[in-house]
Amino acid sequence: MTHAAGAPWWANAIFYQVYPRSFADSNGDGVGDLDGVSAHLDHLSQLGIDAIWLNPVMVSPMADHGYDVADPRDVDPLFGGLVALDRLIAEAHARDIRITMDLVPNHTSSAHAWFQAALATAPGSAARQRYIFRDGLGPDGEIPPNNWVSVFGGPAWTRITEPDGTPGQWYLHLFDAEQPDINWDNPEAFEDLEKTLRFWLDRGVDGFRIDVAHGMAKPPGLPDMANPDIEMLTLDDDDPRFNHDGVHAIHRGIRSVLDDYPHAVTIGEIWVFENEDFAKYLRPDELHMGFNFRLVRAEFDATDIREAIENALAAASLADASPTWTLSNHDVEREVTRYGDGATGLARARAMAMVMLALPGAMFLYNGEELGLPNVDLPDEVLQDPVWERSGHTERGRDGCRVPMPWTGDAPPFGFSSNPDTWLPMPAAWASLTVERQLADPDSTLAFFRTILQLRRRRFHFTDYDVEWLQLRDDAVAFLSGGVLCVLNTGSTALPLPPGEFLTASAPLVGGELAPDSAAWIATD
Ligand code: GLC
């Protein structure tokens, strides 16, 4: 990738997020695994990516599909164990693809040996001090210690039964009850994380996506939330559950370990929208990069999109860090559906991919994005996301964006698995979206992604993280970046294109002009 001399490999890199359960299943159990990823590395090489981000593959009861880690220094047999990861690292490296992993420091699984020890010992024990246990309020301690809610719905506290059989203390879990939050005031938390970091880095991993990187530290006294009715999976900037200042010391600790492995990168999941606060995570002795979710939140609207880009650039620039861009991941509705579904949603998703890939910084594509997959409306009985149960069946959760990838053939499971009983059912209508089908069609979304990823590599020359805005029309977004002009038409009439060498567009031009819901790249040098 072209970038400023001396910039690290990740500065303008293309990361491809593999949701391991849903990428490819090598052993016919209906769930994707790491040998499945190794078997499809050609697909990723041909796309032209620099790195893979693997969602968690550590040992887990899978209450939150791997974000509930029972042993942070081993790979779950479901995904093929450590040997399968070693194979993937070797085979990816042989193709110049780096491997980054998810790291989950905010909580463990309730099956983790630490939590089991906490349950087996009395209040106040050393084992209890590794988590956040409190006595309940009310005469019999039957009221949770504060009003915090779980991000997945319901209270953020669960009451345990003490070893002597009496109703006992409560423990904090910002997510599922099977994901108890670690007490980061206890030095053992960092000592153990350091072991985990070194374990994976010594095995050849090239970095980490850090889960809930704005969590971990909790405010003293655990004050009540002002707004416990907050909509699920959305976060306020003044929410006491997150973004407590103490978190920065933890990131400095992580960075001091990473500095022993200069090839490796950390990218924090940071749901913080005040630019000054966001930038704090990217100070030179903290994370290398932070996920900025503004583009995910932006509507398909010229003003919204421009504001999202300006803010994300400003936030990264405050810390002199590389900006990051993403349109989707395993937690949000797929962009084709967000932008209106059907032909319109797909056209807009393709246009937005060109907007994103024209920007300076690191890109995060989510598996299936290159196929133009939409979200899937799944029937109640197959839903697996803990959000569905915890919300009392009012929120369907995130399964709809996690349906397995269609590779080949005319019927489910489309070469994803040899087993028709895939962990989430695949829609028959995806016959037209398989990798195989799209490879045979020069106008497919896959062909389009290959073209734009190649053009980004060849024609953009990023020397800094600035873009220059052009005002063409109120319903257009236009900016110069890396020597290329990107124009997006969010309006309902065709848009005349400025002069220059036309590189490509996300939809055919109409009478030489840019069609509604499409974007174009024009070289200016
Ligand atoms: C992050 C992950 C999400 C997970 C949660 C709890 O937000 O992206 O998938 O459920 O953390 O670990």
XYZ file of C-alpha atoms and ligand atoms in Angstrom:
537
model
C 0.000 0.000 0.000
C 1.252 3.461 -0.830
C 1.712 5.677 2.167
C 3.993 8.259 3.598
C 7.585 7.121 3.884
C 8.277 5.661 7.300
C 4.596 5.054 8.071
C 3.881 1.676 9.702
C 2.265 -1.106 7.667
C -1.171 -0.493 9.100
C -1.351 3.235 8.317
C -3.337 2.791 5.073
C -3.905 -0.951 5.259
C -6.972 -2.922 4.202
C -8.125 -5.123 7.068
C -10.675 -7.837 6.342
C -12.770 -8.951 9.286
C -13.375 -12.688 9.410
C -16.239 -13.753 11.653
C -14.856 -17.284 12.074
C -18.193 -19.018 12.704
C -19.484 -17.725 9.391
C -16.576 -17.715 6.950
C -16.011 -21.368 5.995
C -16.487 -24.705 7.744
C -13.765 -27.295 7.085
C -15.058 -30.188 9.201
C -18.770 -30.326 8.469
C -20.117 -29.377 11.893
C -22.010 -26.440 10.423
C -19.821 -23.830 12.151
C -16.935 -22.043 10.422
C -13.392 -22.691 11.679
C -9.775 -21.653 11.171
C -8.899 -24.342 8.617
C -11.873 -22.981 6.687
C -10.184 -19.575 6.670
C -6.874 -21.107 5.528
C -8.699 -22.904 2.714
C -10.031 -19.620 1.341
C -6.944 -17.426 1.568
C -6.829 -17.206 -2.232
C -10.124 -15.327 -2.149
C -8.561 -12.818 0.225
C -5.271 -12.543 -1.700
C -7.189 -11.887 -4.878
C -9.201 -9.177 -3.181
C -5.912 -7.568 -2.223
C -6.105 -7.239 1.543
C -3.222 -6.578 3.918
C -4.490 -8.133 7.141
C -7.203 -10.275 8.665
C -8.958 -9.393 11.890
C -10.306 -12.588 13.437
C -13.175 -12.301 15.898
C -12.373 -14.234 19.113
C -11.334 -17.849 18.669
C -10.232 -18.524 22.253
C -11.740 -21.287 24.377
C -15.310 -20.281 25.115
C -18.742 -21.691 25.958
C -19.908 -19.348 23.139
C -22.627 -17.610 25.141
C -21.684 -14.494 23.142
C -19.988 -16.440 20.333
C -16.461 -16.173 21.652
C -16.652 -12.827 23.456
C -17.028 -14.909 26.621
C -13.495 -16.247 26.993
C -12.874 -19.151 29.359
C -9.180 -19.585 28.515
C -7.544 -16.587 26.855
C -4.403 -18.520 25.877
C -5.851 -21.384 23.872
C -7.985 -21.774 20.741
C -11.374 -23.427 21.074
C -11.589 -26.949 19.561
C -14.661 -25.726 17.641
C -12.298 -23.553 15.600
C -9.595 -26.237 15.299
C -7.397 -25.564 18.339
C -3.977 -23.904 18.419
C -2.609 -26.032 15.578
C -5.213 -24.627 13.194
C -4.253 -21.086 14.194
C -0.568 -21.879 13.656
C -1.419 -23.187 10.182
C -3.431 -20.076 9.372
C -0.676 -17.734 10.562
C 1.918 -19.573 8.442
C -0.248 -19.704 5.341
C -1.418 -16.114 5.625
C 2.119 -14.857 6.190
C 3.278 -16.787 3.120
C 0.825 -14.620 1.170
C 1.859 -11.380 2.920
C -1.396 -11.251 4.846
C -1.084 -10.357 8.497
C -3.224 -11.877 11.237
C -4.751 -9.774 13.982
C -6.903 -11.234 16.726
C -9.638 -10.010 19.004
C -8.662 -9.510 22.623
C -11.363 -9.311 25.307
C -9.947 -7.646 28.441
C -13.151 -6.174 29.906
C -14.685 -9.470 30.967
C -14.214 -13.220 31.003
C -16.624 -16.081 30.591
C -18.405 -17.207 33.738
C -16.753 -20.569 32.958
C -13.255 -19.042 33.392
C -11.341 -20.675 36.272
C -11.120 -17.281 38.011
C -14.870 -16.835 38.088
C -15.494 -20.403 39.168
C -13.059 -19.820 42.054
C -14.888 -16.596 42.917
C -18.186 -18.466 43.152
C -16.656 -21.233 45.273
C -15.208 -18.901 47.919
C -16.777 -16.524 50.417
C -17.410 -12.774 49.961
C -14.193 -10.800 50.311
C -11.954 -13.660 49.134
C -8.998 -12.947 46.856
C -10.876 -14.762 44.073
C -13.864 -12.409 44.440
C -11.552 -9.390 44.141
C -10.819 -10.292 40.527
C -14.399 -9.393 39.579
C -16.832 -6.711 40.685
C -18.885 -8.289 43.469
C -21.053 -6.105 45.716
C -23.678 -6.667 48.392
C -27.198 -5.886 47.237
C -29.344 -3.055 48.607
C -32.570 -3.468 50.595
C -33.124 -5.379 53.834
C -32.184 -8.721 52.320
C -29.769 -7.470 49.701
C -32.355 -8.279 47.069
C -31.928 -5.031 45.086
C -28.995 -4.686 42.652
C -26.124 -2.478 43.922
C -26.861 0.270 41.368
C -29.140 0.946 38.397
C -26.734 -0.002 35.626
C -28.193 -1.877 32.684
C -26.511 -4.466 30.503
C -25.720 -3.393 26.942
C -27.678 -6.497 25.917
C -30.742 -5.539 28.003
C -31.868 -6.141 31.595
C -29.869 -5.314 34.729
C -26.056 -5.328 34.606
C -26.006 -7.310 37.879
C -26.721 -10.954 38.663
C -27.120 -12.349 42.162
C -25.285 -15.496 43.103
C -25.962 -18.194 45.654
C -23.164 -18.307 48.232
C -21.230 -21.581 48.752
C -23.278 -22.117 51.943
C -26.518 -22.044 49.936
C -27.769 -18.593 51.039
C -28.757 -15.813 48.601
C -25.566 -13.891 48.096
C -23.703 -11.009 46.491
C -24.232 -9.547 43.048
C -21.641 -9.383 40.270
C -21.385 -6.817 37.505
C -21.660 -7.738 33.813
C -21.976 -4.951 31.274
C -22.933 -7.586 28.695
C -24.391 -11.063 29.203
C -24.626 -12.622 32.682
C -22.089 -15.155 31.384
C -19.585 -12.307 30.829
C -18.605 -11.047 34.318
C -16.600 -7.795 34.269
C -13.039 -8.014 35.547
C -11.958 -5.739 38.407
C -9.223 -3.723 36.732
C -8.205 -2.161 40.059
C -6.699 -5.552 40.862
C -3.091 -5.777 39.540
C -3.649 -9.446 38.687
C -5.874 -8.290 35.805
C -2.972 -6.680 33.993
C -0.471 -9.386 34.952
C -2.692 -11.943 33.296
C -3.375 -9.780 30.238
C 0.347 -9.297 29.745
C 0.786 -13.072 29.643
C -1.984 -13.284 27.073
C -0.527 -10.523 24.893
C 2.916 -12.113 24.864
C 1.486 -15.582 24.308
C -0.130 -14.591 20.992
C 2.552 -12.168 19.854
C 5.243 -14.803 20.428
C 3.168 -17.153 18.251
C 3.383 -14.746 15.336
C 0.191 -12.735 15.638
C 0.476 -9.222 14.165
C -1.727 -7.358 16.589
C -5.080 -7.091 18.304
C -8.470 -5.554 17.960
C -9.266 -4.693 21.566
C -12.854 -5.344 22.540
C -14.685 -2.649 24.548
C -11.455 -0.655 24.817
C -13.433 2.190 26.432
C -14.681 -0.146 29.170
C -12.519 -1.918 31.764
C -12.021 0.957 34.236
C -15.060 1.685 36.390
C -15.682 4.901 38.362
C -15.153 4.672 42.147
C -18.397 4.042 43.997
C -20.120 2.904 40.787
C -22.527 5.887 40.611
C -25.985 5.352 39.090
C -26.632 5.994 35.411
C -28.566 9.187 34.742
C -30.260 7.502 31.814
C -30.773 3.771 32.416
C -33.406 3.695 29.647
C -30.686 4.177 27.064
C -31.448 2.333 23.856
C -29.708 -0.999 23.701
C -26.308 -1.117 21.977
C -26.100 2.694 21.848
C -23.787 4.515 24.189
C -23.891 8.021 25.615
C -20.759 10.046 26.099
C -21.641 10.692 29.766
C -22.442 7.079 30.586
C -20.657 6.074 33.847
C -20.257 2.498 32.615
C -17.753 3.490 29.938
C -14.875 5.826 29.140
C -13.728 6.303 32.728
C -10.384 8.083 32.811
C -8.681 5.165 34.572
C -8.856 3.213 31.312
C -5.901 5.140 29.913
C -3.439 3.670 32.423
C -4.536 0.218 31.212
C -3.849 1.194 27.602
C -0.440 2.528 28.588
C 0.289 -0.846 30.145
C -0.794 -2.678 27.001
C 1.324 -0.364 24.858
C 4.406 -0.970 26.996
C 4.107 -4.671 26.095
C 3.360 -3.993 22.425
C 6.458 -1.823 22.179
C 8.475 -5.028 22.598
C 6.859 -6.198 19.316
C 7.202 -3.221 16.976
C 5.582 -5.063 14.052
C 2.288 -5.393 15.938
C -0.706 -3.066 16.004
C -3.557 -2.413 18.436
C -6.939 -1.140 17.296
C -9.402 -0.276 20.027
C -13.142 -0.647 19.818
C -13.997 2.817 21.114
C -17.662 3.838 21.205
C -16.822 7.419 22.188
C -18.039 10.274 20.028
C -16.451 13.388 21.582
C -13.390 13.900 19.410
C -11.193 15.095 22.285
C -12.128 12.061 24.378
C -11.675 9.683 21.462
C -8.232 11.107 20.692
C -7.025 10.425 24.237
C -7.004 6.694 23.424
C -4.612 7.343 20.542
C -1.910 9.216 22.432
C 1.605 8.027 21.530
C 1.785 5.703 24.534
C -1.713 4.188 24.161
C -3.477 2.457 21.224
C -2.105 2.685 17.692
C -5.561 3.144 16.196
C -9.189 3.329 17.270
C -12.306 2.256 15.460
C -14.261 5.293 14.510
C -17.923 4.407 14.035
C -19.157 7.665 12.561
C -19.553 6.306 9.026
C -21.552 3.380 10.395
C -23.919 5.828 12.029
C -24.216 8.222 9.073
C -27.373 8.177 6.957
C -27.016 8.089 3.169
C -27.094 11.862 3.104
C -24.412 14.206 1.779
C -24.261 16.422 4.877
C -24.253 13.498 7.281
C -21.518 11.689 5.377
C -19.294 14.739 5.073
C -19.700 15.500 8.779
C -18.843 11.920 9.686
C -15.679 12.045 7.602
C -14.622 15.469 8.895
C -15.111 14.377 12.479
C -13.282 11.097 12.090
C -10.353 12.858 10.440
C -10.335 15.552 13.119
C -10.417 12.995 15.950
C -7.462 11.022 14.563
C -5.547 14.164 13.741
C -5.836 15.444 17.323
C -3.619 12.499 18.277
C -1.660 12.413 15.022
C -2.930 8.870 14.491
C -4.030 7.050 11.366
C -7.793 7.426 10.828
C -9.871 4.252 10.529
C -12.968 3.579 8.457
C -15.634 0.943 8.500
C -19.155 0.592 7.139
C -20.119 -2.584 8.937
C -19.104 -5.334 11.331
C -20.585 -8.256 13.252
C -22.524 -5.931 15.597
C -24.464 -3.753 13.171
C -27.002 -4.196 10.405
C -25.283 -4.758 7.063
C -24.996 -1.559 5.037
C -26.979 -2.847 2.027
C -29.973 -3.123 4.362
C -29.205 0.053 6.295
C -29.196 2.064 3.086
C -32.620 0.844 1.976
C -32.154 -2.825 0.972
C -32.776 -4.222 -2.529
C -31.240 -2.573 -5.575
C -31.130 0.871 -3.935
C -29.411 -0.437 -0.810
C -26.837 -2.300 -2.870
C -26.169 0.689 -5.152
C -25.625 2.908 -2.129
C -23.427 0.345 -0.384
C -21.213 0.146 -3.473
C -21.054 3.927 -3.668
C -20.152 4.180 0.013
C -17.414 1.556 -0.418
C -15.842 3.907 -2.954
C -16.167 6.863 -0.590
C -14.540 4.878 2.197
C -11.747 3.439 0.051
C -10.886 6.914 -1.218
C -10.050 8.078 2.290
C -6.602 8.066 3.855
C -6.216 5.651 6.736
C -6.913 2.033 7.623
C -9.991 0.283 6.202
C -11.988 -2.479 7.820
C -14.129 -4.594 5.501
C -16.502 -7.150 6.999
C -16.739 -10.611 5.435
C -19.548 -10.655 2.897
C -19.357 -6.912 2.248
C -17.471 -7.729 -0.968
C -20.451 -9.847 -2.068
C -23.027 -7.165 -1.285
C -24.737 -9.401 1.274
C -27.815 -7.895 2.933
C -28.958 -8.548 6.484
C -31.140 -11.624 6.823
C -34.548 -11.655 8.519
C -34.230 -14.811 10.587
C -37.162 -16.627 12.219
C -37.426 -16.376 16.018
C -36.575 -19.998 16.644
C -33.073 -19.802 15.159
C -31.945 -16.598 16.882
C -28.823 -17.101 19.001
C -27.600 -13.651 19.997
C -27.971 -13.270 23.801
C -29.622 -9.913 23.081
C -32.790 -11.772 21.999
C -33.261 -13.475 25.383
C -31.993 -10.593 27.539
C -34.331 -8.102 25.888
C -37.303 -10.356 26.609
C -37.651 -10.966 22.858
C -38.020 -7.283 22.002
C -34.656 -6.881 20.237
C -33.740 -9.434 17.603
C -30.008 -8.890 18.078
C -27.154 -9.242 15.634
C -27.600 -12.686 14.059
C -28.954 -11.169 10.834
C -25.514 -9.789 9.906
C -23.712 -13.019 10.889
C -25.235 -15.515 8.437
C -22.513 -17.709 6.821
C -20.825 -16.736 3.545
C -22.142 -18.302 0.317
C -19.253 -19.727 -1.741
C -20.480 -22.089 -4.451
C -23.466 -23.980 -5.837
C -27.171 -23.267 -6.198
C -28.591 -24.146 -2.801
C -27.716 -23.721 0.888
C -25.191 -24.302 2.408
C -23.512 -22.925 -0.746
C -20.145 -24.604 -0.134
C -19.835 -22.943 3.290
C -20.074 -26.394 4.865
C -20.762 -29.976 3.854
C -23.494 -29.925 6.484
C -26.874 -28.468 5.486
C -27.546 -27.687 9.140
C -25.451 -24.507 9.343
C -25.355 -22.669 12.684
C -27.596 -19.992 11.188
C -29.728 -20.885 8.148
C -28.682 -19.418 4.805
C -31.328 -17.922 2.490
C -31.997 -19.806 -0.775
C -32.014 -16.409 -2.519
C -28.269 -16.147 -1.948
C -27.752 -18.475 -4.954
C -27.136 -15.332 -7.003
C -24.642 -13.939 -4.493
C -22.117 -16.796 -4.195
C -18.435 -16.116 -4.753
C -18.529 -18.591 -7.645
C -21.416 -16.837 -9.394
C -19.922 -13.383 -8.860
C -16.503 -14.432 -10.167
C -18.157 -15.311 -13.469
C -19.845 -11.909 -13.779
C -17.709 -8.848 -14.589
C -20.451 -6.550 -13.255
C -20.774 -8.329 -9.911
C -20.164 -6.641 -6.568
C -17.175 -8.937 -6.027
C -15.635 -7.878 -9.352
C -16.333 -4.273 -8.367
C -14.564 -4.682 -5.002
C -11.552 -6.275 -6.650
C -11.342 -3.338 -9.053
C -11.639 -0.610 -6.448
C -9.239 -2.296 -4.037
C -6.703 -2.598 -6.837
C -7.232 1.031 -7.883
C -6.775 2.185 -4.315
C -3.456 0.393 -4.253
C -2.289 1.662 -7.631
C -3.703 5.139 -8.048
C -3.919 6.730 -4.612
C -0.738 8.240 -3.251
C -1.369 9.102 0.347
C 1.212 11.409 1.832
C -0.850 12.690 4.756
C -4.281 12.271 6.291
C -5.896 15.357 4.785
C -8.658 15.557 2.214
C -9.655 18.661 0.269
C -13.391 19.280 -0.044
C -15.115 20.490 -3.197
C -18.620 21.941 -3.204
C -20.406 20.593 -6.297
C -24.041 20.442 -5.191
C -25.892 20.135 -1.861
C -26.694 16.498 -2.546
C -23.122 15.562 -3.500
C -19.992 14.715 -1.540
C -16.725 15.490 -3.329
C -13.191 15.395 -2.013
C -9.648 15.095 -3.273
C -7.534 12.516 -1.516
C -4.217 10.922 -2.463
C -4.381 12.557 -5.906
C -7.852 11.211 -6.735
C -11.175 13.017 -6.710
C -14.058 11.047 -5.228
C -17.590 12.175 -6.061
C -20.747 10.739 -4.498
C -24.248 11.543 -5.707
C -26.820 11.179 -2.913
C -29.462 13.106 -4.868
C -32.134 12.006 -7.311
C -30.775 13.540 -10.523
C -27.586 12.794 -12.467
C -24.540 14.862 -11.585
C -22.057 16.243 -14.143
C -18.537 15.063 -13.341
C -15.578 17.408 -13.021
C -12.813 16.991 -15.626
C -9.971 14.501 -15.163
C -9.104 10.910 -15.944
C -12.179 8.808 -15.161
C -11.045 5.725 -13.203
C -14.258 3.950 -12.328
C -17.771 4.373 -10.942
C -19.977 2.209 -8.752
C -22.730 2.209 -11.429
C -22.768 2.951 -15.165
C -22.720 6.671 -16.012
C -25.880 8.111 -17.572
C -25.124 10.296 -20.569
C -21.607 10.789 -19.174
C -22.982 11.930 -15.816
C -22.925 10.325 -12.355
C -26.164 8.433 -11.644
C -28.042 8.921 -8.342
C -26.836 6.610 -5.527
C -23.430 6.153 -7.125
C -19.848 7.345 -6.772
C -16.918 7.863 -9.144
C -13.147 8.284 -8.916
C -11.316 10.730 -11.141
C -7.526 10.989 -11.199
C -6.303 14.545 -11.095
C -2.533 14.140 -11.344
C -18.030 -5.855 21.544
C -18.146 -6.894 20.450
C -19.474 -7.550 20.563
C -19.555 -8.229 21.901
C -19.294 -7.251 23.040
C -19.052 -7.943 24.344
O -18.906 -4.819 21.378
O -17.918 -6.310 19.196
O -19.720 -8.468 19.539
O -20.820 -8.797 22.072
O -18.157 -6.473 22.790
O -17.811 -8.578 24.347
